[in-house]
Short mmCIF file of N, CA and C in Angstrom, two decimals:
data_model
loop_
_atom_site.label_atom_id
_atom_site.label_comp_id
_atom_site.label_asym_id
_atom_site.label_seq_id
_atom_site.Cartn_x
_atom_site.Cartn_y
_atom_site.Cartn_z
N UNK A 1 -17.80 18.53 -23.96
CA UNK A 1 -17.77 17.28 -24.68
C UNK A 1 -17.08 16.20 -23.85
N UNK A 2 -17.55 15.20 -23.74
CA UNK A 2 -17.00 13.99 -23.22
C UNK A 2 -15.39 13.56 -23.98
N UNK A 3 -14.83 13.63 -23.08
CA UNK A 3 -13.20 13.21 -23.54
C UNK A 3 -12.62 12.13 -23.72
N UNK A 4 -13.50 11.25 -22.53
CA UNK A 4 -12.96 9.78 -22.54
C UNK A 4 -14.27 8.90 -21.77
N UNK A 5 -14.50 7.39 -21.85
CA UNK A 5 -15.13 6.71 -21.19
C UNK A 5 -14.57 5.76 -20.70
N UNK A 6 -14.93 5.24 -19.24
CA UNK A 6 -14.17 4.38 -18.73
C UNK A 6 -15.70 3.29 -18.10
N UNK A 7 -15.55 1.60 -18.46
CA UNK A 7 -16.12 1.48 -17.59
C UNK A 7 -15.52 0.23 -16.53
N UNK A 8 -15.61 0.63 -15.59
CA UNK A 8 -15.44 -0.54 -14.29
C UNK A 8 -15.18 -1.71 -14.48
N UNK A 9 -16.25 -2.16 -14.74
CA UNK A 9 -15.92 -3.80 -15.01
C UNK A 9 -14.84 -4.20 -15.85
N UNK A 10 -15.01 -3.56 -17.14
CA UNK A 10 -13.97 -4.02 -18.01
C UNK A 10 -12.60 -3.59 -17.49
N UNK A 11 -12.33 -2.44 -17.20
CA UNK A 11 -10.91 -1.83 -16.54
C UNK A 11 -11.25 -1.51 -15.77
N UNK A 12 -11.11 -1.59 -14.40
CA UNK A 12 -11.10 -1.29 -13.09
C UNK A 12 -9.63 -0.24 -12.76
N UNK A 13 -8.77 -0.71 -13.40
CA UNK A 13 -7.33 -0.27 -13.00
C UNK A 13 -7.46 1.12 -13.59
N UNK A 14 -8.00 1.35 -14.66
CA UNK A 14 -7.91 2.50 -15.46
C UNK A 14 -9.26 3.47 -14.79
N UNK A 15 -9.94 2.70 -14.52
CA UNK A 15 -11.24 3.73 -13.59
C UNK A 15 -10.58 4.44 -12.04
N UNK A 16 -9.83 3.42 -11.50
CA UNK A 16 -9.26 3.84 -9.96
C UNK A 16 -8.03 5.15 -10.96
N UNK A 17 -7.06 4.57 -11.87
CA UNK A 17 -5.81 5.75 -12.22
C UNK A 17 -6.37 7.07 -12.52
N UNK A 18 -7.76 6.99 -12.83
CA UNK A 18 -8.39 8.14 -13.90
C UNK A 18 -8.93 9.10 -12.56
N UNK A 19 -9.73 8.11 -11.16
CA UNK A 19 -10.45 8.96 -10.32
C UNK A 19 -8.88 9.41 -9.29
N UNK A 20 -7.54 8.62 -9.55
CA UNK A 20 -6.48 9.50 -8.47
C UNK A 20 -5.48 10.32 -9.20
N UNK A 21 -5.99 10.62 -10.83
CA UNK A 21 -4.96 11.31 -11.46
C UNK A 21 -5.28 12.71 -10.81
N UNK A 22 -4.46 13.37 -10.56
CA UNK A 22 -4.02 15.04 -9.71
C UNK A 22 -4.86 15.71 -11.40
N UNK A 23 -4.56 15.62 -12.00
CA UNK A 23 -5.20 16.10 -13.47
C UNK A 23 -6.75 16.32 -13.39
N UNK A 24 -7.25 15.58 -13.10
CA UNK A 24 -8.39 15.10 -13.52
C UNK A 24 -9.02 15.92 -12.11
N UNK A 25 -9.99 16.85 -13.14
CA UNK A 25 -11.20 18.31 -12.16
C UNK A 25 -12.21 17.59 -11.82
N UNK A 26 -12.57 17.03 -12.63
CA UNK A 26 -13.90 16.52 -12.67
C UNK A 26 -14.63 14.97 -13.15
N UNK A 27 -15.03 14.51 -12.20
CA UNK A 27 -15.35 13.01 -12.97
C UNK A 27 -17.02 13.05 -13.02
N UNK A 28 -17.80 12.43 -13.98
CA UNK A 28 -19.49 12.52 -13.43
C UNK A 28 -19.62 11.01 -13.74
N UNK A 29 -20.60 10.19 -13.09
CA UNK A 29 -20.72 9.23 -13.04
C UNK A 29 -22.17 8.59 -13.62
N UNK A 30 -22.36 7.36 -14.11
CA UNK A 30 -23.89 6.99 -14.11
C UNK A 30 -23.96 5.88 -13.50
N UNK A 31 -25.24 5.90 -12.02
CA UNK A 31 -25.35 4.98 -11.85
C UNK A 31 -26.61 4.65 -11.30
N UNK A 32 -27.24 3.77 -12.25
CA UNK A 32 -28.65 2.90 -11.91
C UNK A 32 -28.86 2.96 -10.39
N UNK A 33 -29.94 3.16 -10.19
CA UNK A 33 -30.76 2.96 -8.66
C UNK A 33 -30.38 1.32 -7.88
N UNK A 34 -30.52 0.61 -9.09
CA UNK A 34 -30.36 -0.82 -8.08
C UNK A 34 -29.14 -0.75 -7.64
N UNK A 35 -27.74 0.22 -8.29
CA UNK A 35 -26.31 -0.16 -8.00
C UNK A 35 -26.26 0.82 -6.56
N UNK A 36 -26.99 1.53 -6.13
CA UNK A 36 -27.12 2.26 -4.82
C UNK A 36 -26.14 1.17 -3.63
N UNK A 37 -27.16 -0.05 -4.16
CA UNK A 37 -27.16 -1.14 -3.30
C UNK A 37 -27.63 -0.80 -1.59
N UNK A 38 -29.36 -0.15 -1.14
CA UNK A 38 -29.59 -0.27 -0.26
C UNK A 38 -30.76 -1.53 0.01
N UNK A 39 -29.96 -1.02 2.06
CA UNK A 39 -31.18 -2.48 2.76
C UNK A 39 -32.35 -1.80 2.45
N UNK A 40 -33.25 -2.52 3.04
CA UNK A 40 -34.91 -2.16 2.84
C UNK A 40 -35.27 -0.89 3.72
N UNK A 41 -34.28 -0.42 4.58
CA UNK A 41 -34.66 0.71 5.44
C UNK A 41 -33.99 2.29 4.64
N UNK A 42 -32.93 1.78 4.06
CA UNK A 42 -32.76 3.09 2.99
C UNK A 42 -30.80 3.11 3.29
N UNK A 43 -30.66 2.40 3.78
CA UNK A 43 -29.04 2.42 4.25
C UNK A 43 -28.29 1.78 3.64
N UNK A 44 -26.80 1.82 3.57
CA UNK A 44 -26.18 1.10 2.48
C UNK A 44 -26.44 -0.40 3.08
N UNK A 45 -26.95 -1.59 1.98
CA UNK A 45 -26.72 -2.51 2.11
C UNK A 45 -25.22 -3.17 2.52
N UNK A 46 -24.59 -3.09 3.78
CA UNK A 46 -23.27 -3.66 4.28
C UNK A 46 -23.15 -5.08 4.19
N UNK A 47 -24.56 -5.61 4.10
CA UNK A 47 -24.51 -7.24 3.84
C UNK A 47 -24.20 -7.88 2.36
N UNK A 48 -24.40 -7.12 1.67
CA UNK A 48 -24.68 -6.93 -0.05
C UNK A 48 -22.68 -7.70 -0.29
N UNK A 49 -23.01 -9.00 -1.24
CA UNK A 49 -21.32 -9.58 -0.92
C UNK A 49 -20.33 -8.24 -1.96
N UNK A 50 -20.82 -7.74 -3.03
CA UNK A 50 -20.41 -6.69 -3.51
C UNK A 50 -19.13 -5.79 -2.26
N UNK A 51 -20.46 -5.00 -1.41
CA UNK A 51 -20.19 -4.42 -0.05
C UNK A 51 -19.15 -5.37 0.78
N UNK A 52 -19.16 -6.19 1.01
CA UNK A 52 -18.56 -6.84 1.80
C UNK A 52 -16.80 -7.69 1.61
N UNK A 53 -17.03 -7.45 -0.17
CA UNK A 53 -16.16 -7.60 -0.81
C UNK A 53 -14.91 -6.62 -0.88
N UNK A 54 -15.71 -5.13 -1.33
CA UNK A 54 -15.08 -4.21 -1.10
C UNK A 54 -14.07 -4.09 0.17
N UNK A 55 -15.13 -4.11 1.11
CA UNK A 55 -14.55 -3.73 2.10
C UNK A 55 -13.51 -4.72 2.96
N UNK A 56 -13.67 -5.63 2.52
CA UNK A 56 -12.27 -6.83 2.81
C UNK A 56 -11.41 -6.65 1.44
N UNK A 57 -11.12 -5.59 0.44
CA UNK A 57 -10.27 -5.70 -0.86
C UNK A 57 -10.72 -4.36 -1.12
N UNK A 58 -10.32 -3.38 -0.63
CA UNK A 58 -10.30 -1.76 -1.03
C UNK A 58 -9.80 -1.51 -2.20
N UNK A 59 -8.75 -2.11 -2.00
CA UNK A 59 -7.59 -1.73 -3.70
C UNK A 59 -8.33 -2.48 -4.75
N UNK A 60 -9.41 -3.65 -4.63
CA UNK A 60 -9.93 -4.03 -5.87
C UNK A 60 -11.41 -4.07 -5.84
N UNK A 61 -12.04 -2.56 -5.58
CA UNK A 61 -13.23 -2.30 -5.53
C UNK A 61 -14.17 -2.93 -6.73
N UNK A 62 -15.27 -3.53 -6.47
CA UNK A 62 -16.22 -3.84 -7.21
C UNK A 62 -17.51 -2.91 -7.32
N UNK A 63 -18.03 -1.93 -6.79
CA UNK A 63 -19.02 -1.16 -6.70
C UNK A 63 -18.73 0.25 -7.00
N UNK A 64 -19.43 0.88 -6.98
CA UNK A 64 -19.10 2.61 -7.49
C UNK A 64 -18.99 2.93 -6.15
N UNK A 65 -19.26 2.76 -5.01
CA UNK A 65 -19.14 2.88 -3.43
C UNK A 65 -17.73 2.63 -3.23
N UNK A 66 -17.62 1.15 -3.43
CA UNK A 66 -15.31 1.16 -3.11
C UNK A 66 -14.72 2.17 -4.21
N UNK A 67 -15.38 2.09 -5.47
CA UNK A 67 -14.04 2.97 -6.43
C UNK A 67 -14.16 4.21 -5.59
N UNK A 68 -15.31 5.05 -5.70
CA UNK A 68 -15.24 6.40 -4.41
C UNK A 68 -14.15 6.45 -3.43
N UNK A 69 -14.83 5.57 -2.88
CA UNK A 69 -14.25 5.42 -1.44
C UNK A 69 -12.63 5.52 -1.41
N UNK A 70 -12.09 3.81 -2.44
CA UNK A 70 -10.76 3.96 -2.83
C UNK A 70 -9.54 5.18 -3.44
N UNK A 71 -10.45 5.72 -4.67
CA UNK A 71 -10.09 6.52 -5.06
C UNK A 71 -10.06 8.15 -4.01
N UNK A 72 -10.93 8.31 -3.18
CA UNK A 72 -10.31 9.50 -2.03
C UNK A 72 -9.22 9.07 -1.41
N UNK A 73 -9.21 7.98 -0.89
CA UNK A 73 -8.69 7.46 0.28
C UNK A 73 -7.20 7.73 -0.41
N UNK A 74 -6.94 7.86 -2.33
CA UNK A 74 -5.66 7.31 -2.49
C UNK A 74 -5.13 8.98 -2.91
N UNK A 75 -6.27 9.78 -2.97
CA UNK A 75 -6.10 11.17 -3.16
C UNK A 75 -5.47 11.86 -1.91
N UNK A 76 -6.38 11.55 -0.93
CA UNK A 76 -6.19 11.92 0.63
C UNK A 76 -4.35 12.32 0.79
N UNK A 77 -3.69 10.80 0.18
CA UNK A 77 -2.78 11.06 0.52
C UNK A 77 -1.82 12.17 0.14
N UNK A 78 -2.23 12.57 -1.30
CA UNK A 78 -1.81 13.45 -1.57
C UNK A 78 -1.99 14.81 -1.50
N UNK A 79 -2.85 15.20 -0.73
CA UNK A 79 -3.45 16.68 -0.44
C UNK A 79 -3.85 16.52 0.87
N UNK A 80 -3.74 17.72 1.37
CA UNK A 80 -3.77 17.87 2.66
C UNK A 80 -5.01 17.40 4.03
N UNK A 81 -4.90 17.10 5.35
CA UNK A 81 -5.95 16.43 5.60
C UNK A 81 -7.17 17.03 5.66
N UNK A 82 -7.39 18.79 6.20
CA UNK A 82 -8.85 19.13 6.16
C UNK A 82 -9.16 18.90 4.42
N UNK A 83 -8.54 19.19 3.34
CA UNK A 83 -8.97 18.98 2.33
C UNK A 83 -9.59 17.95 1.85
N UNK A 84 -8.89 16.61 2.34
CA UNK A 84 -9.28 15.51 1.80
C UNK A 84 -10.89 15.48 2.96
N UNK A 85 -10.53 16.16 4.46
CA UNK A 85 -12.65 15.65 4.55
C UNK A 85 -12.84 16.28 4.58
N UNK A 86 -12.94 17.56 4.09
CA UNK A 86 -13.98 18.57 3.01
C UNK A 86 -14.48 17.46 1.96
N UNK A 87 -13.62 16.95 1.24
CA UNK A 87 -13.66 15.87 -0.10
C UNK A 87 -14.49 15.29 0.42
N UNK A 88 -14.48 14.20 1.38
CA UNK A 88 -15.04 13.29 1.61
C UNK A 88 -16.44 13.54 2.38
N UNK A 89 -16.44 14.69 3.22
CA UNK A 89 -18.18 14.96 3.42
C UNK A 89 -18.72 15.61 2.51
N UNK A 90 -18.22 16.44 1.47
CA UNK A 90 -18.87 17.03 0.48
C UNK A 90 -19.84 15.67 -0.36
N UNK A 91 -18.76 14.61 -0.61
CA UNK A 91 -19.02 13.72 -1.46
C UNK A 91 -20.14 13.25 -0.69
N UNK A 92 -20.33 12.47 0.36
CA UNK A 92 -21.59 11.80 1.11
C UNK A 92 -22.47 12.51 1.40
N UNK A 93 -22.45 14.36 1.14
CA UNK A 93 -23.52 14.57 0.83
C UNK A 93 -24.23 14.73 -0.15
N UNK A 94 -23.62 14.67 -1.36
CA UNK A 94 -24.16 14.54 -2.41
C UNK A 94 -24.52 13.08 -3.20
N UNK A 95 -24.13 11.85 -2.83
CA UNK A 95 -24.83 10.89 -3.18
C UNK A 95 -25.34 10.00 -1.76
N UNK A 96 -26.61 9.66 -1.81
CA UNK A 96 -27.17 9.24 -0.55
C UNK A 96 -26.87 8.09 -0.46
N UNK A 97 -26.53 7.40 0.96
CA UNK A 97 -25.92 6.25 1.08
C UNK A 97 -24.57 5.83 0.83
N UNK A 98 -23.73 6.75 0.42
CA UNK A 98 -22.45 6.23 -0.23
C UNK A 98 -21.43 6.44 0.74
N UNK A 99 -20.96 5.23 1.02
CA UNK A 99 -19.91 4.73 2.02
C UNK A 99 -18.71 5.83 1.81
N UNK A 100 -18.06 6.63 2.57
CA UNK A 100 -17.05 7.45 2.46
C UNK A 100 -16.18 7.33 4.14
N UNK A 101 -14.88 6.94 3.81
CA UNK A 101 -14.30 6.96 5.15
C UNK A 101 -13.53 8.40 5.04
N UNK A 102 -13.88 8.85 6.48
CA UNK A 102 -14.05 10.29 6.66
C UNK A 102 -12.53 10.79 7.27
N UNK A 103 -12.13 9.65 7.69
CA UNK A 103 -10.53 10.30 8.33
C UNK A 103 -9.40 9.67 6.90
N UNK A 104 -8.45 10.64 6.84
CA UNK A 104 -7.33 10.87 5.75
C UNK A 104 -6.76 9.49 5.57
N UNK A 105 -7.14 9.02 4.41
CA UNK A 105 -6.49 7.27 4.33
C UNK A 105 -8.18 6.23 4.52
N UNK A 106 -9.09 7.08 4.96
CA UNK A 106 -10.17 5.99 4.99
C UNK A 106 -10.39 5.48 4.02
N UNK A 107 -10.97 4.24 4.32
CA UNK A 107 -11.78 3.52 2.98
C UNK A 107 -13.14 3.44 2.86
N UNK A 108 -13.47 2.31 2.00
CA UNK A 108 -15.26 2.14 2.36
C UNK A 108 -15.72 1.65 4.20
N UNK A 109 -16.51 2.32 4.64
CA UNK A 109 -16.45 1.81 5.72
C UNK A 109 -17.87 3.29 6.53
N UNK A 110 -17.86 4.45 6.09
CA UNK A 110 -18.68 4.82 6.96
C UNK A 110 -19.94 5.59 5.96
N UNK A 111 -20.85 6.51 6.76
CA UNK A 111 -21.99 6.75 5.81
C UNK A 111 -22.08 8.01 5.89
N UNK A 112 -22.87 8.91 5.02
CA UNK A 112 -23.72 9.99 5.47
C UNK A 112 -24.69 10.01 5.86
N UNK A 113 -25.52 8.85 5.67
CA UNK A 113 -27.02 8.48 6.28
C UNK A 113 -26.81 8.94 7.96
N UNK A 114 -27.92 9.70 8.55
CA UNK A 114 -27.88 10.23 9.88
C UNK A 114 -27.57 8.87 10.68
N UNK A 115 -27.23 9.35 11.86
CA UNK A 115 -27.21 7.74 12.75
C UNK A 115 -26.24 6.64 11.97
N UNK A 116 -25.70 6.51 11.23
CA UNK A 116 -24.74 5.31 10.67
C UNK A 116 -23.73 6.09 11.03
N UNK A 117 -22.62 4.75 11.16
CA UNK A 117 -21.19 4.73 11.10
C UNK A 117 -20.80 5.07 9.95
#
């Protein structure tokens, strides 16, 4: 059964506390195809001001890509480093395109898409 709902826009603060609480096993997410946010070749849109936003303001992610991203990056610190990129390539392989910085403390910034940074 669903325990709680959080969404983004309205609380942001409570979506980032909920994805770095040590508590919390499991989060599942919904998110529409257009919020992917890719270019026309299949890669994360980096131009997208969303994207670009993020990634100049980590701590005040606007996309489900920075909360990810943010929210490892703030986990990272607390668990150890192969753990946190286990975390973080597990995660980019399971949603396509989604920005995950791969070293302990990263932010939005790299991909799982083959060939991307």
């Amino acid at each position: 059964s669903i325990l709680s709902f959080l969404f983004a826009p309205e609380d942001p603060g409570a979506v980032l506390a909920a994805l770095t609480d040590p508590r919390i096993r499991i989060v599942t997410l919904t998110i529409p195809e257009k919020a992917y946010l890719r270019a026309a070749d299949g890669t994360l849109d980096k131009a997208h001001p969303d994207i670009v936003h993020d990634l100049a303001n980590p701590g005040s992610p606007k996309t489900a890509h920075g909360f990810l991203a943010e929210a490892l990056a703030r986990r990272a610190e607390t668990i150890d480093a192969g753990e946190a990129k286990w975390l973080a390539e597990r995660l980019g392989r399971q949603v396509p395109g989604l920005p995950v910085g791969l070293e302990v403390g990263g932010r939005v910034g790299g991909s799982n898409d083959p060939g991307q940074p």
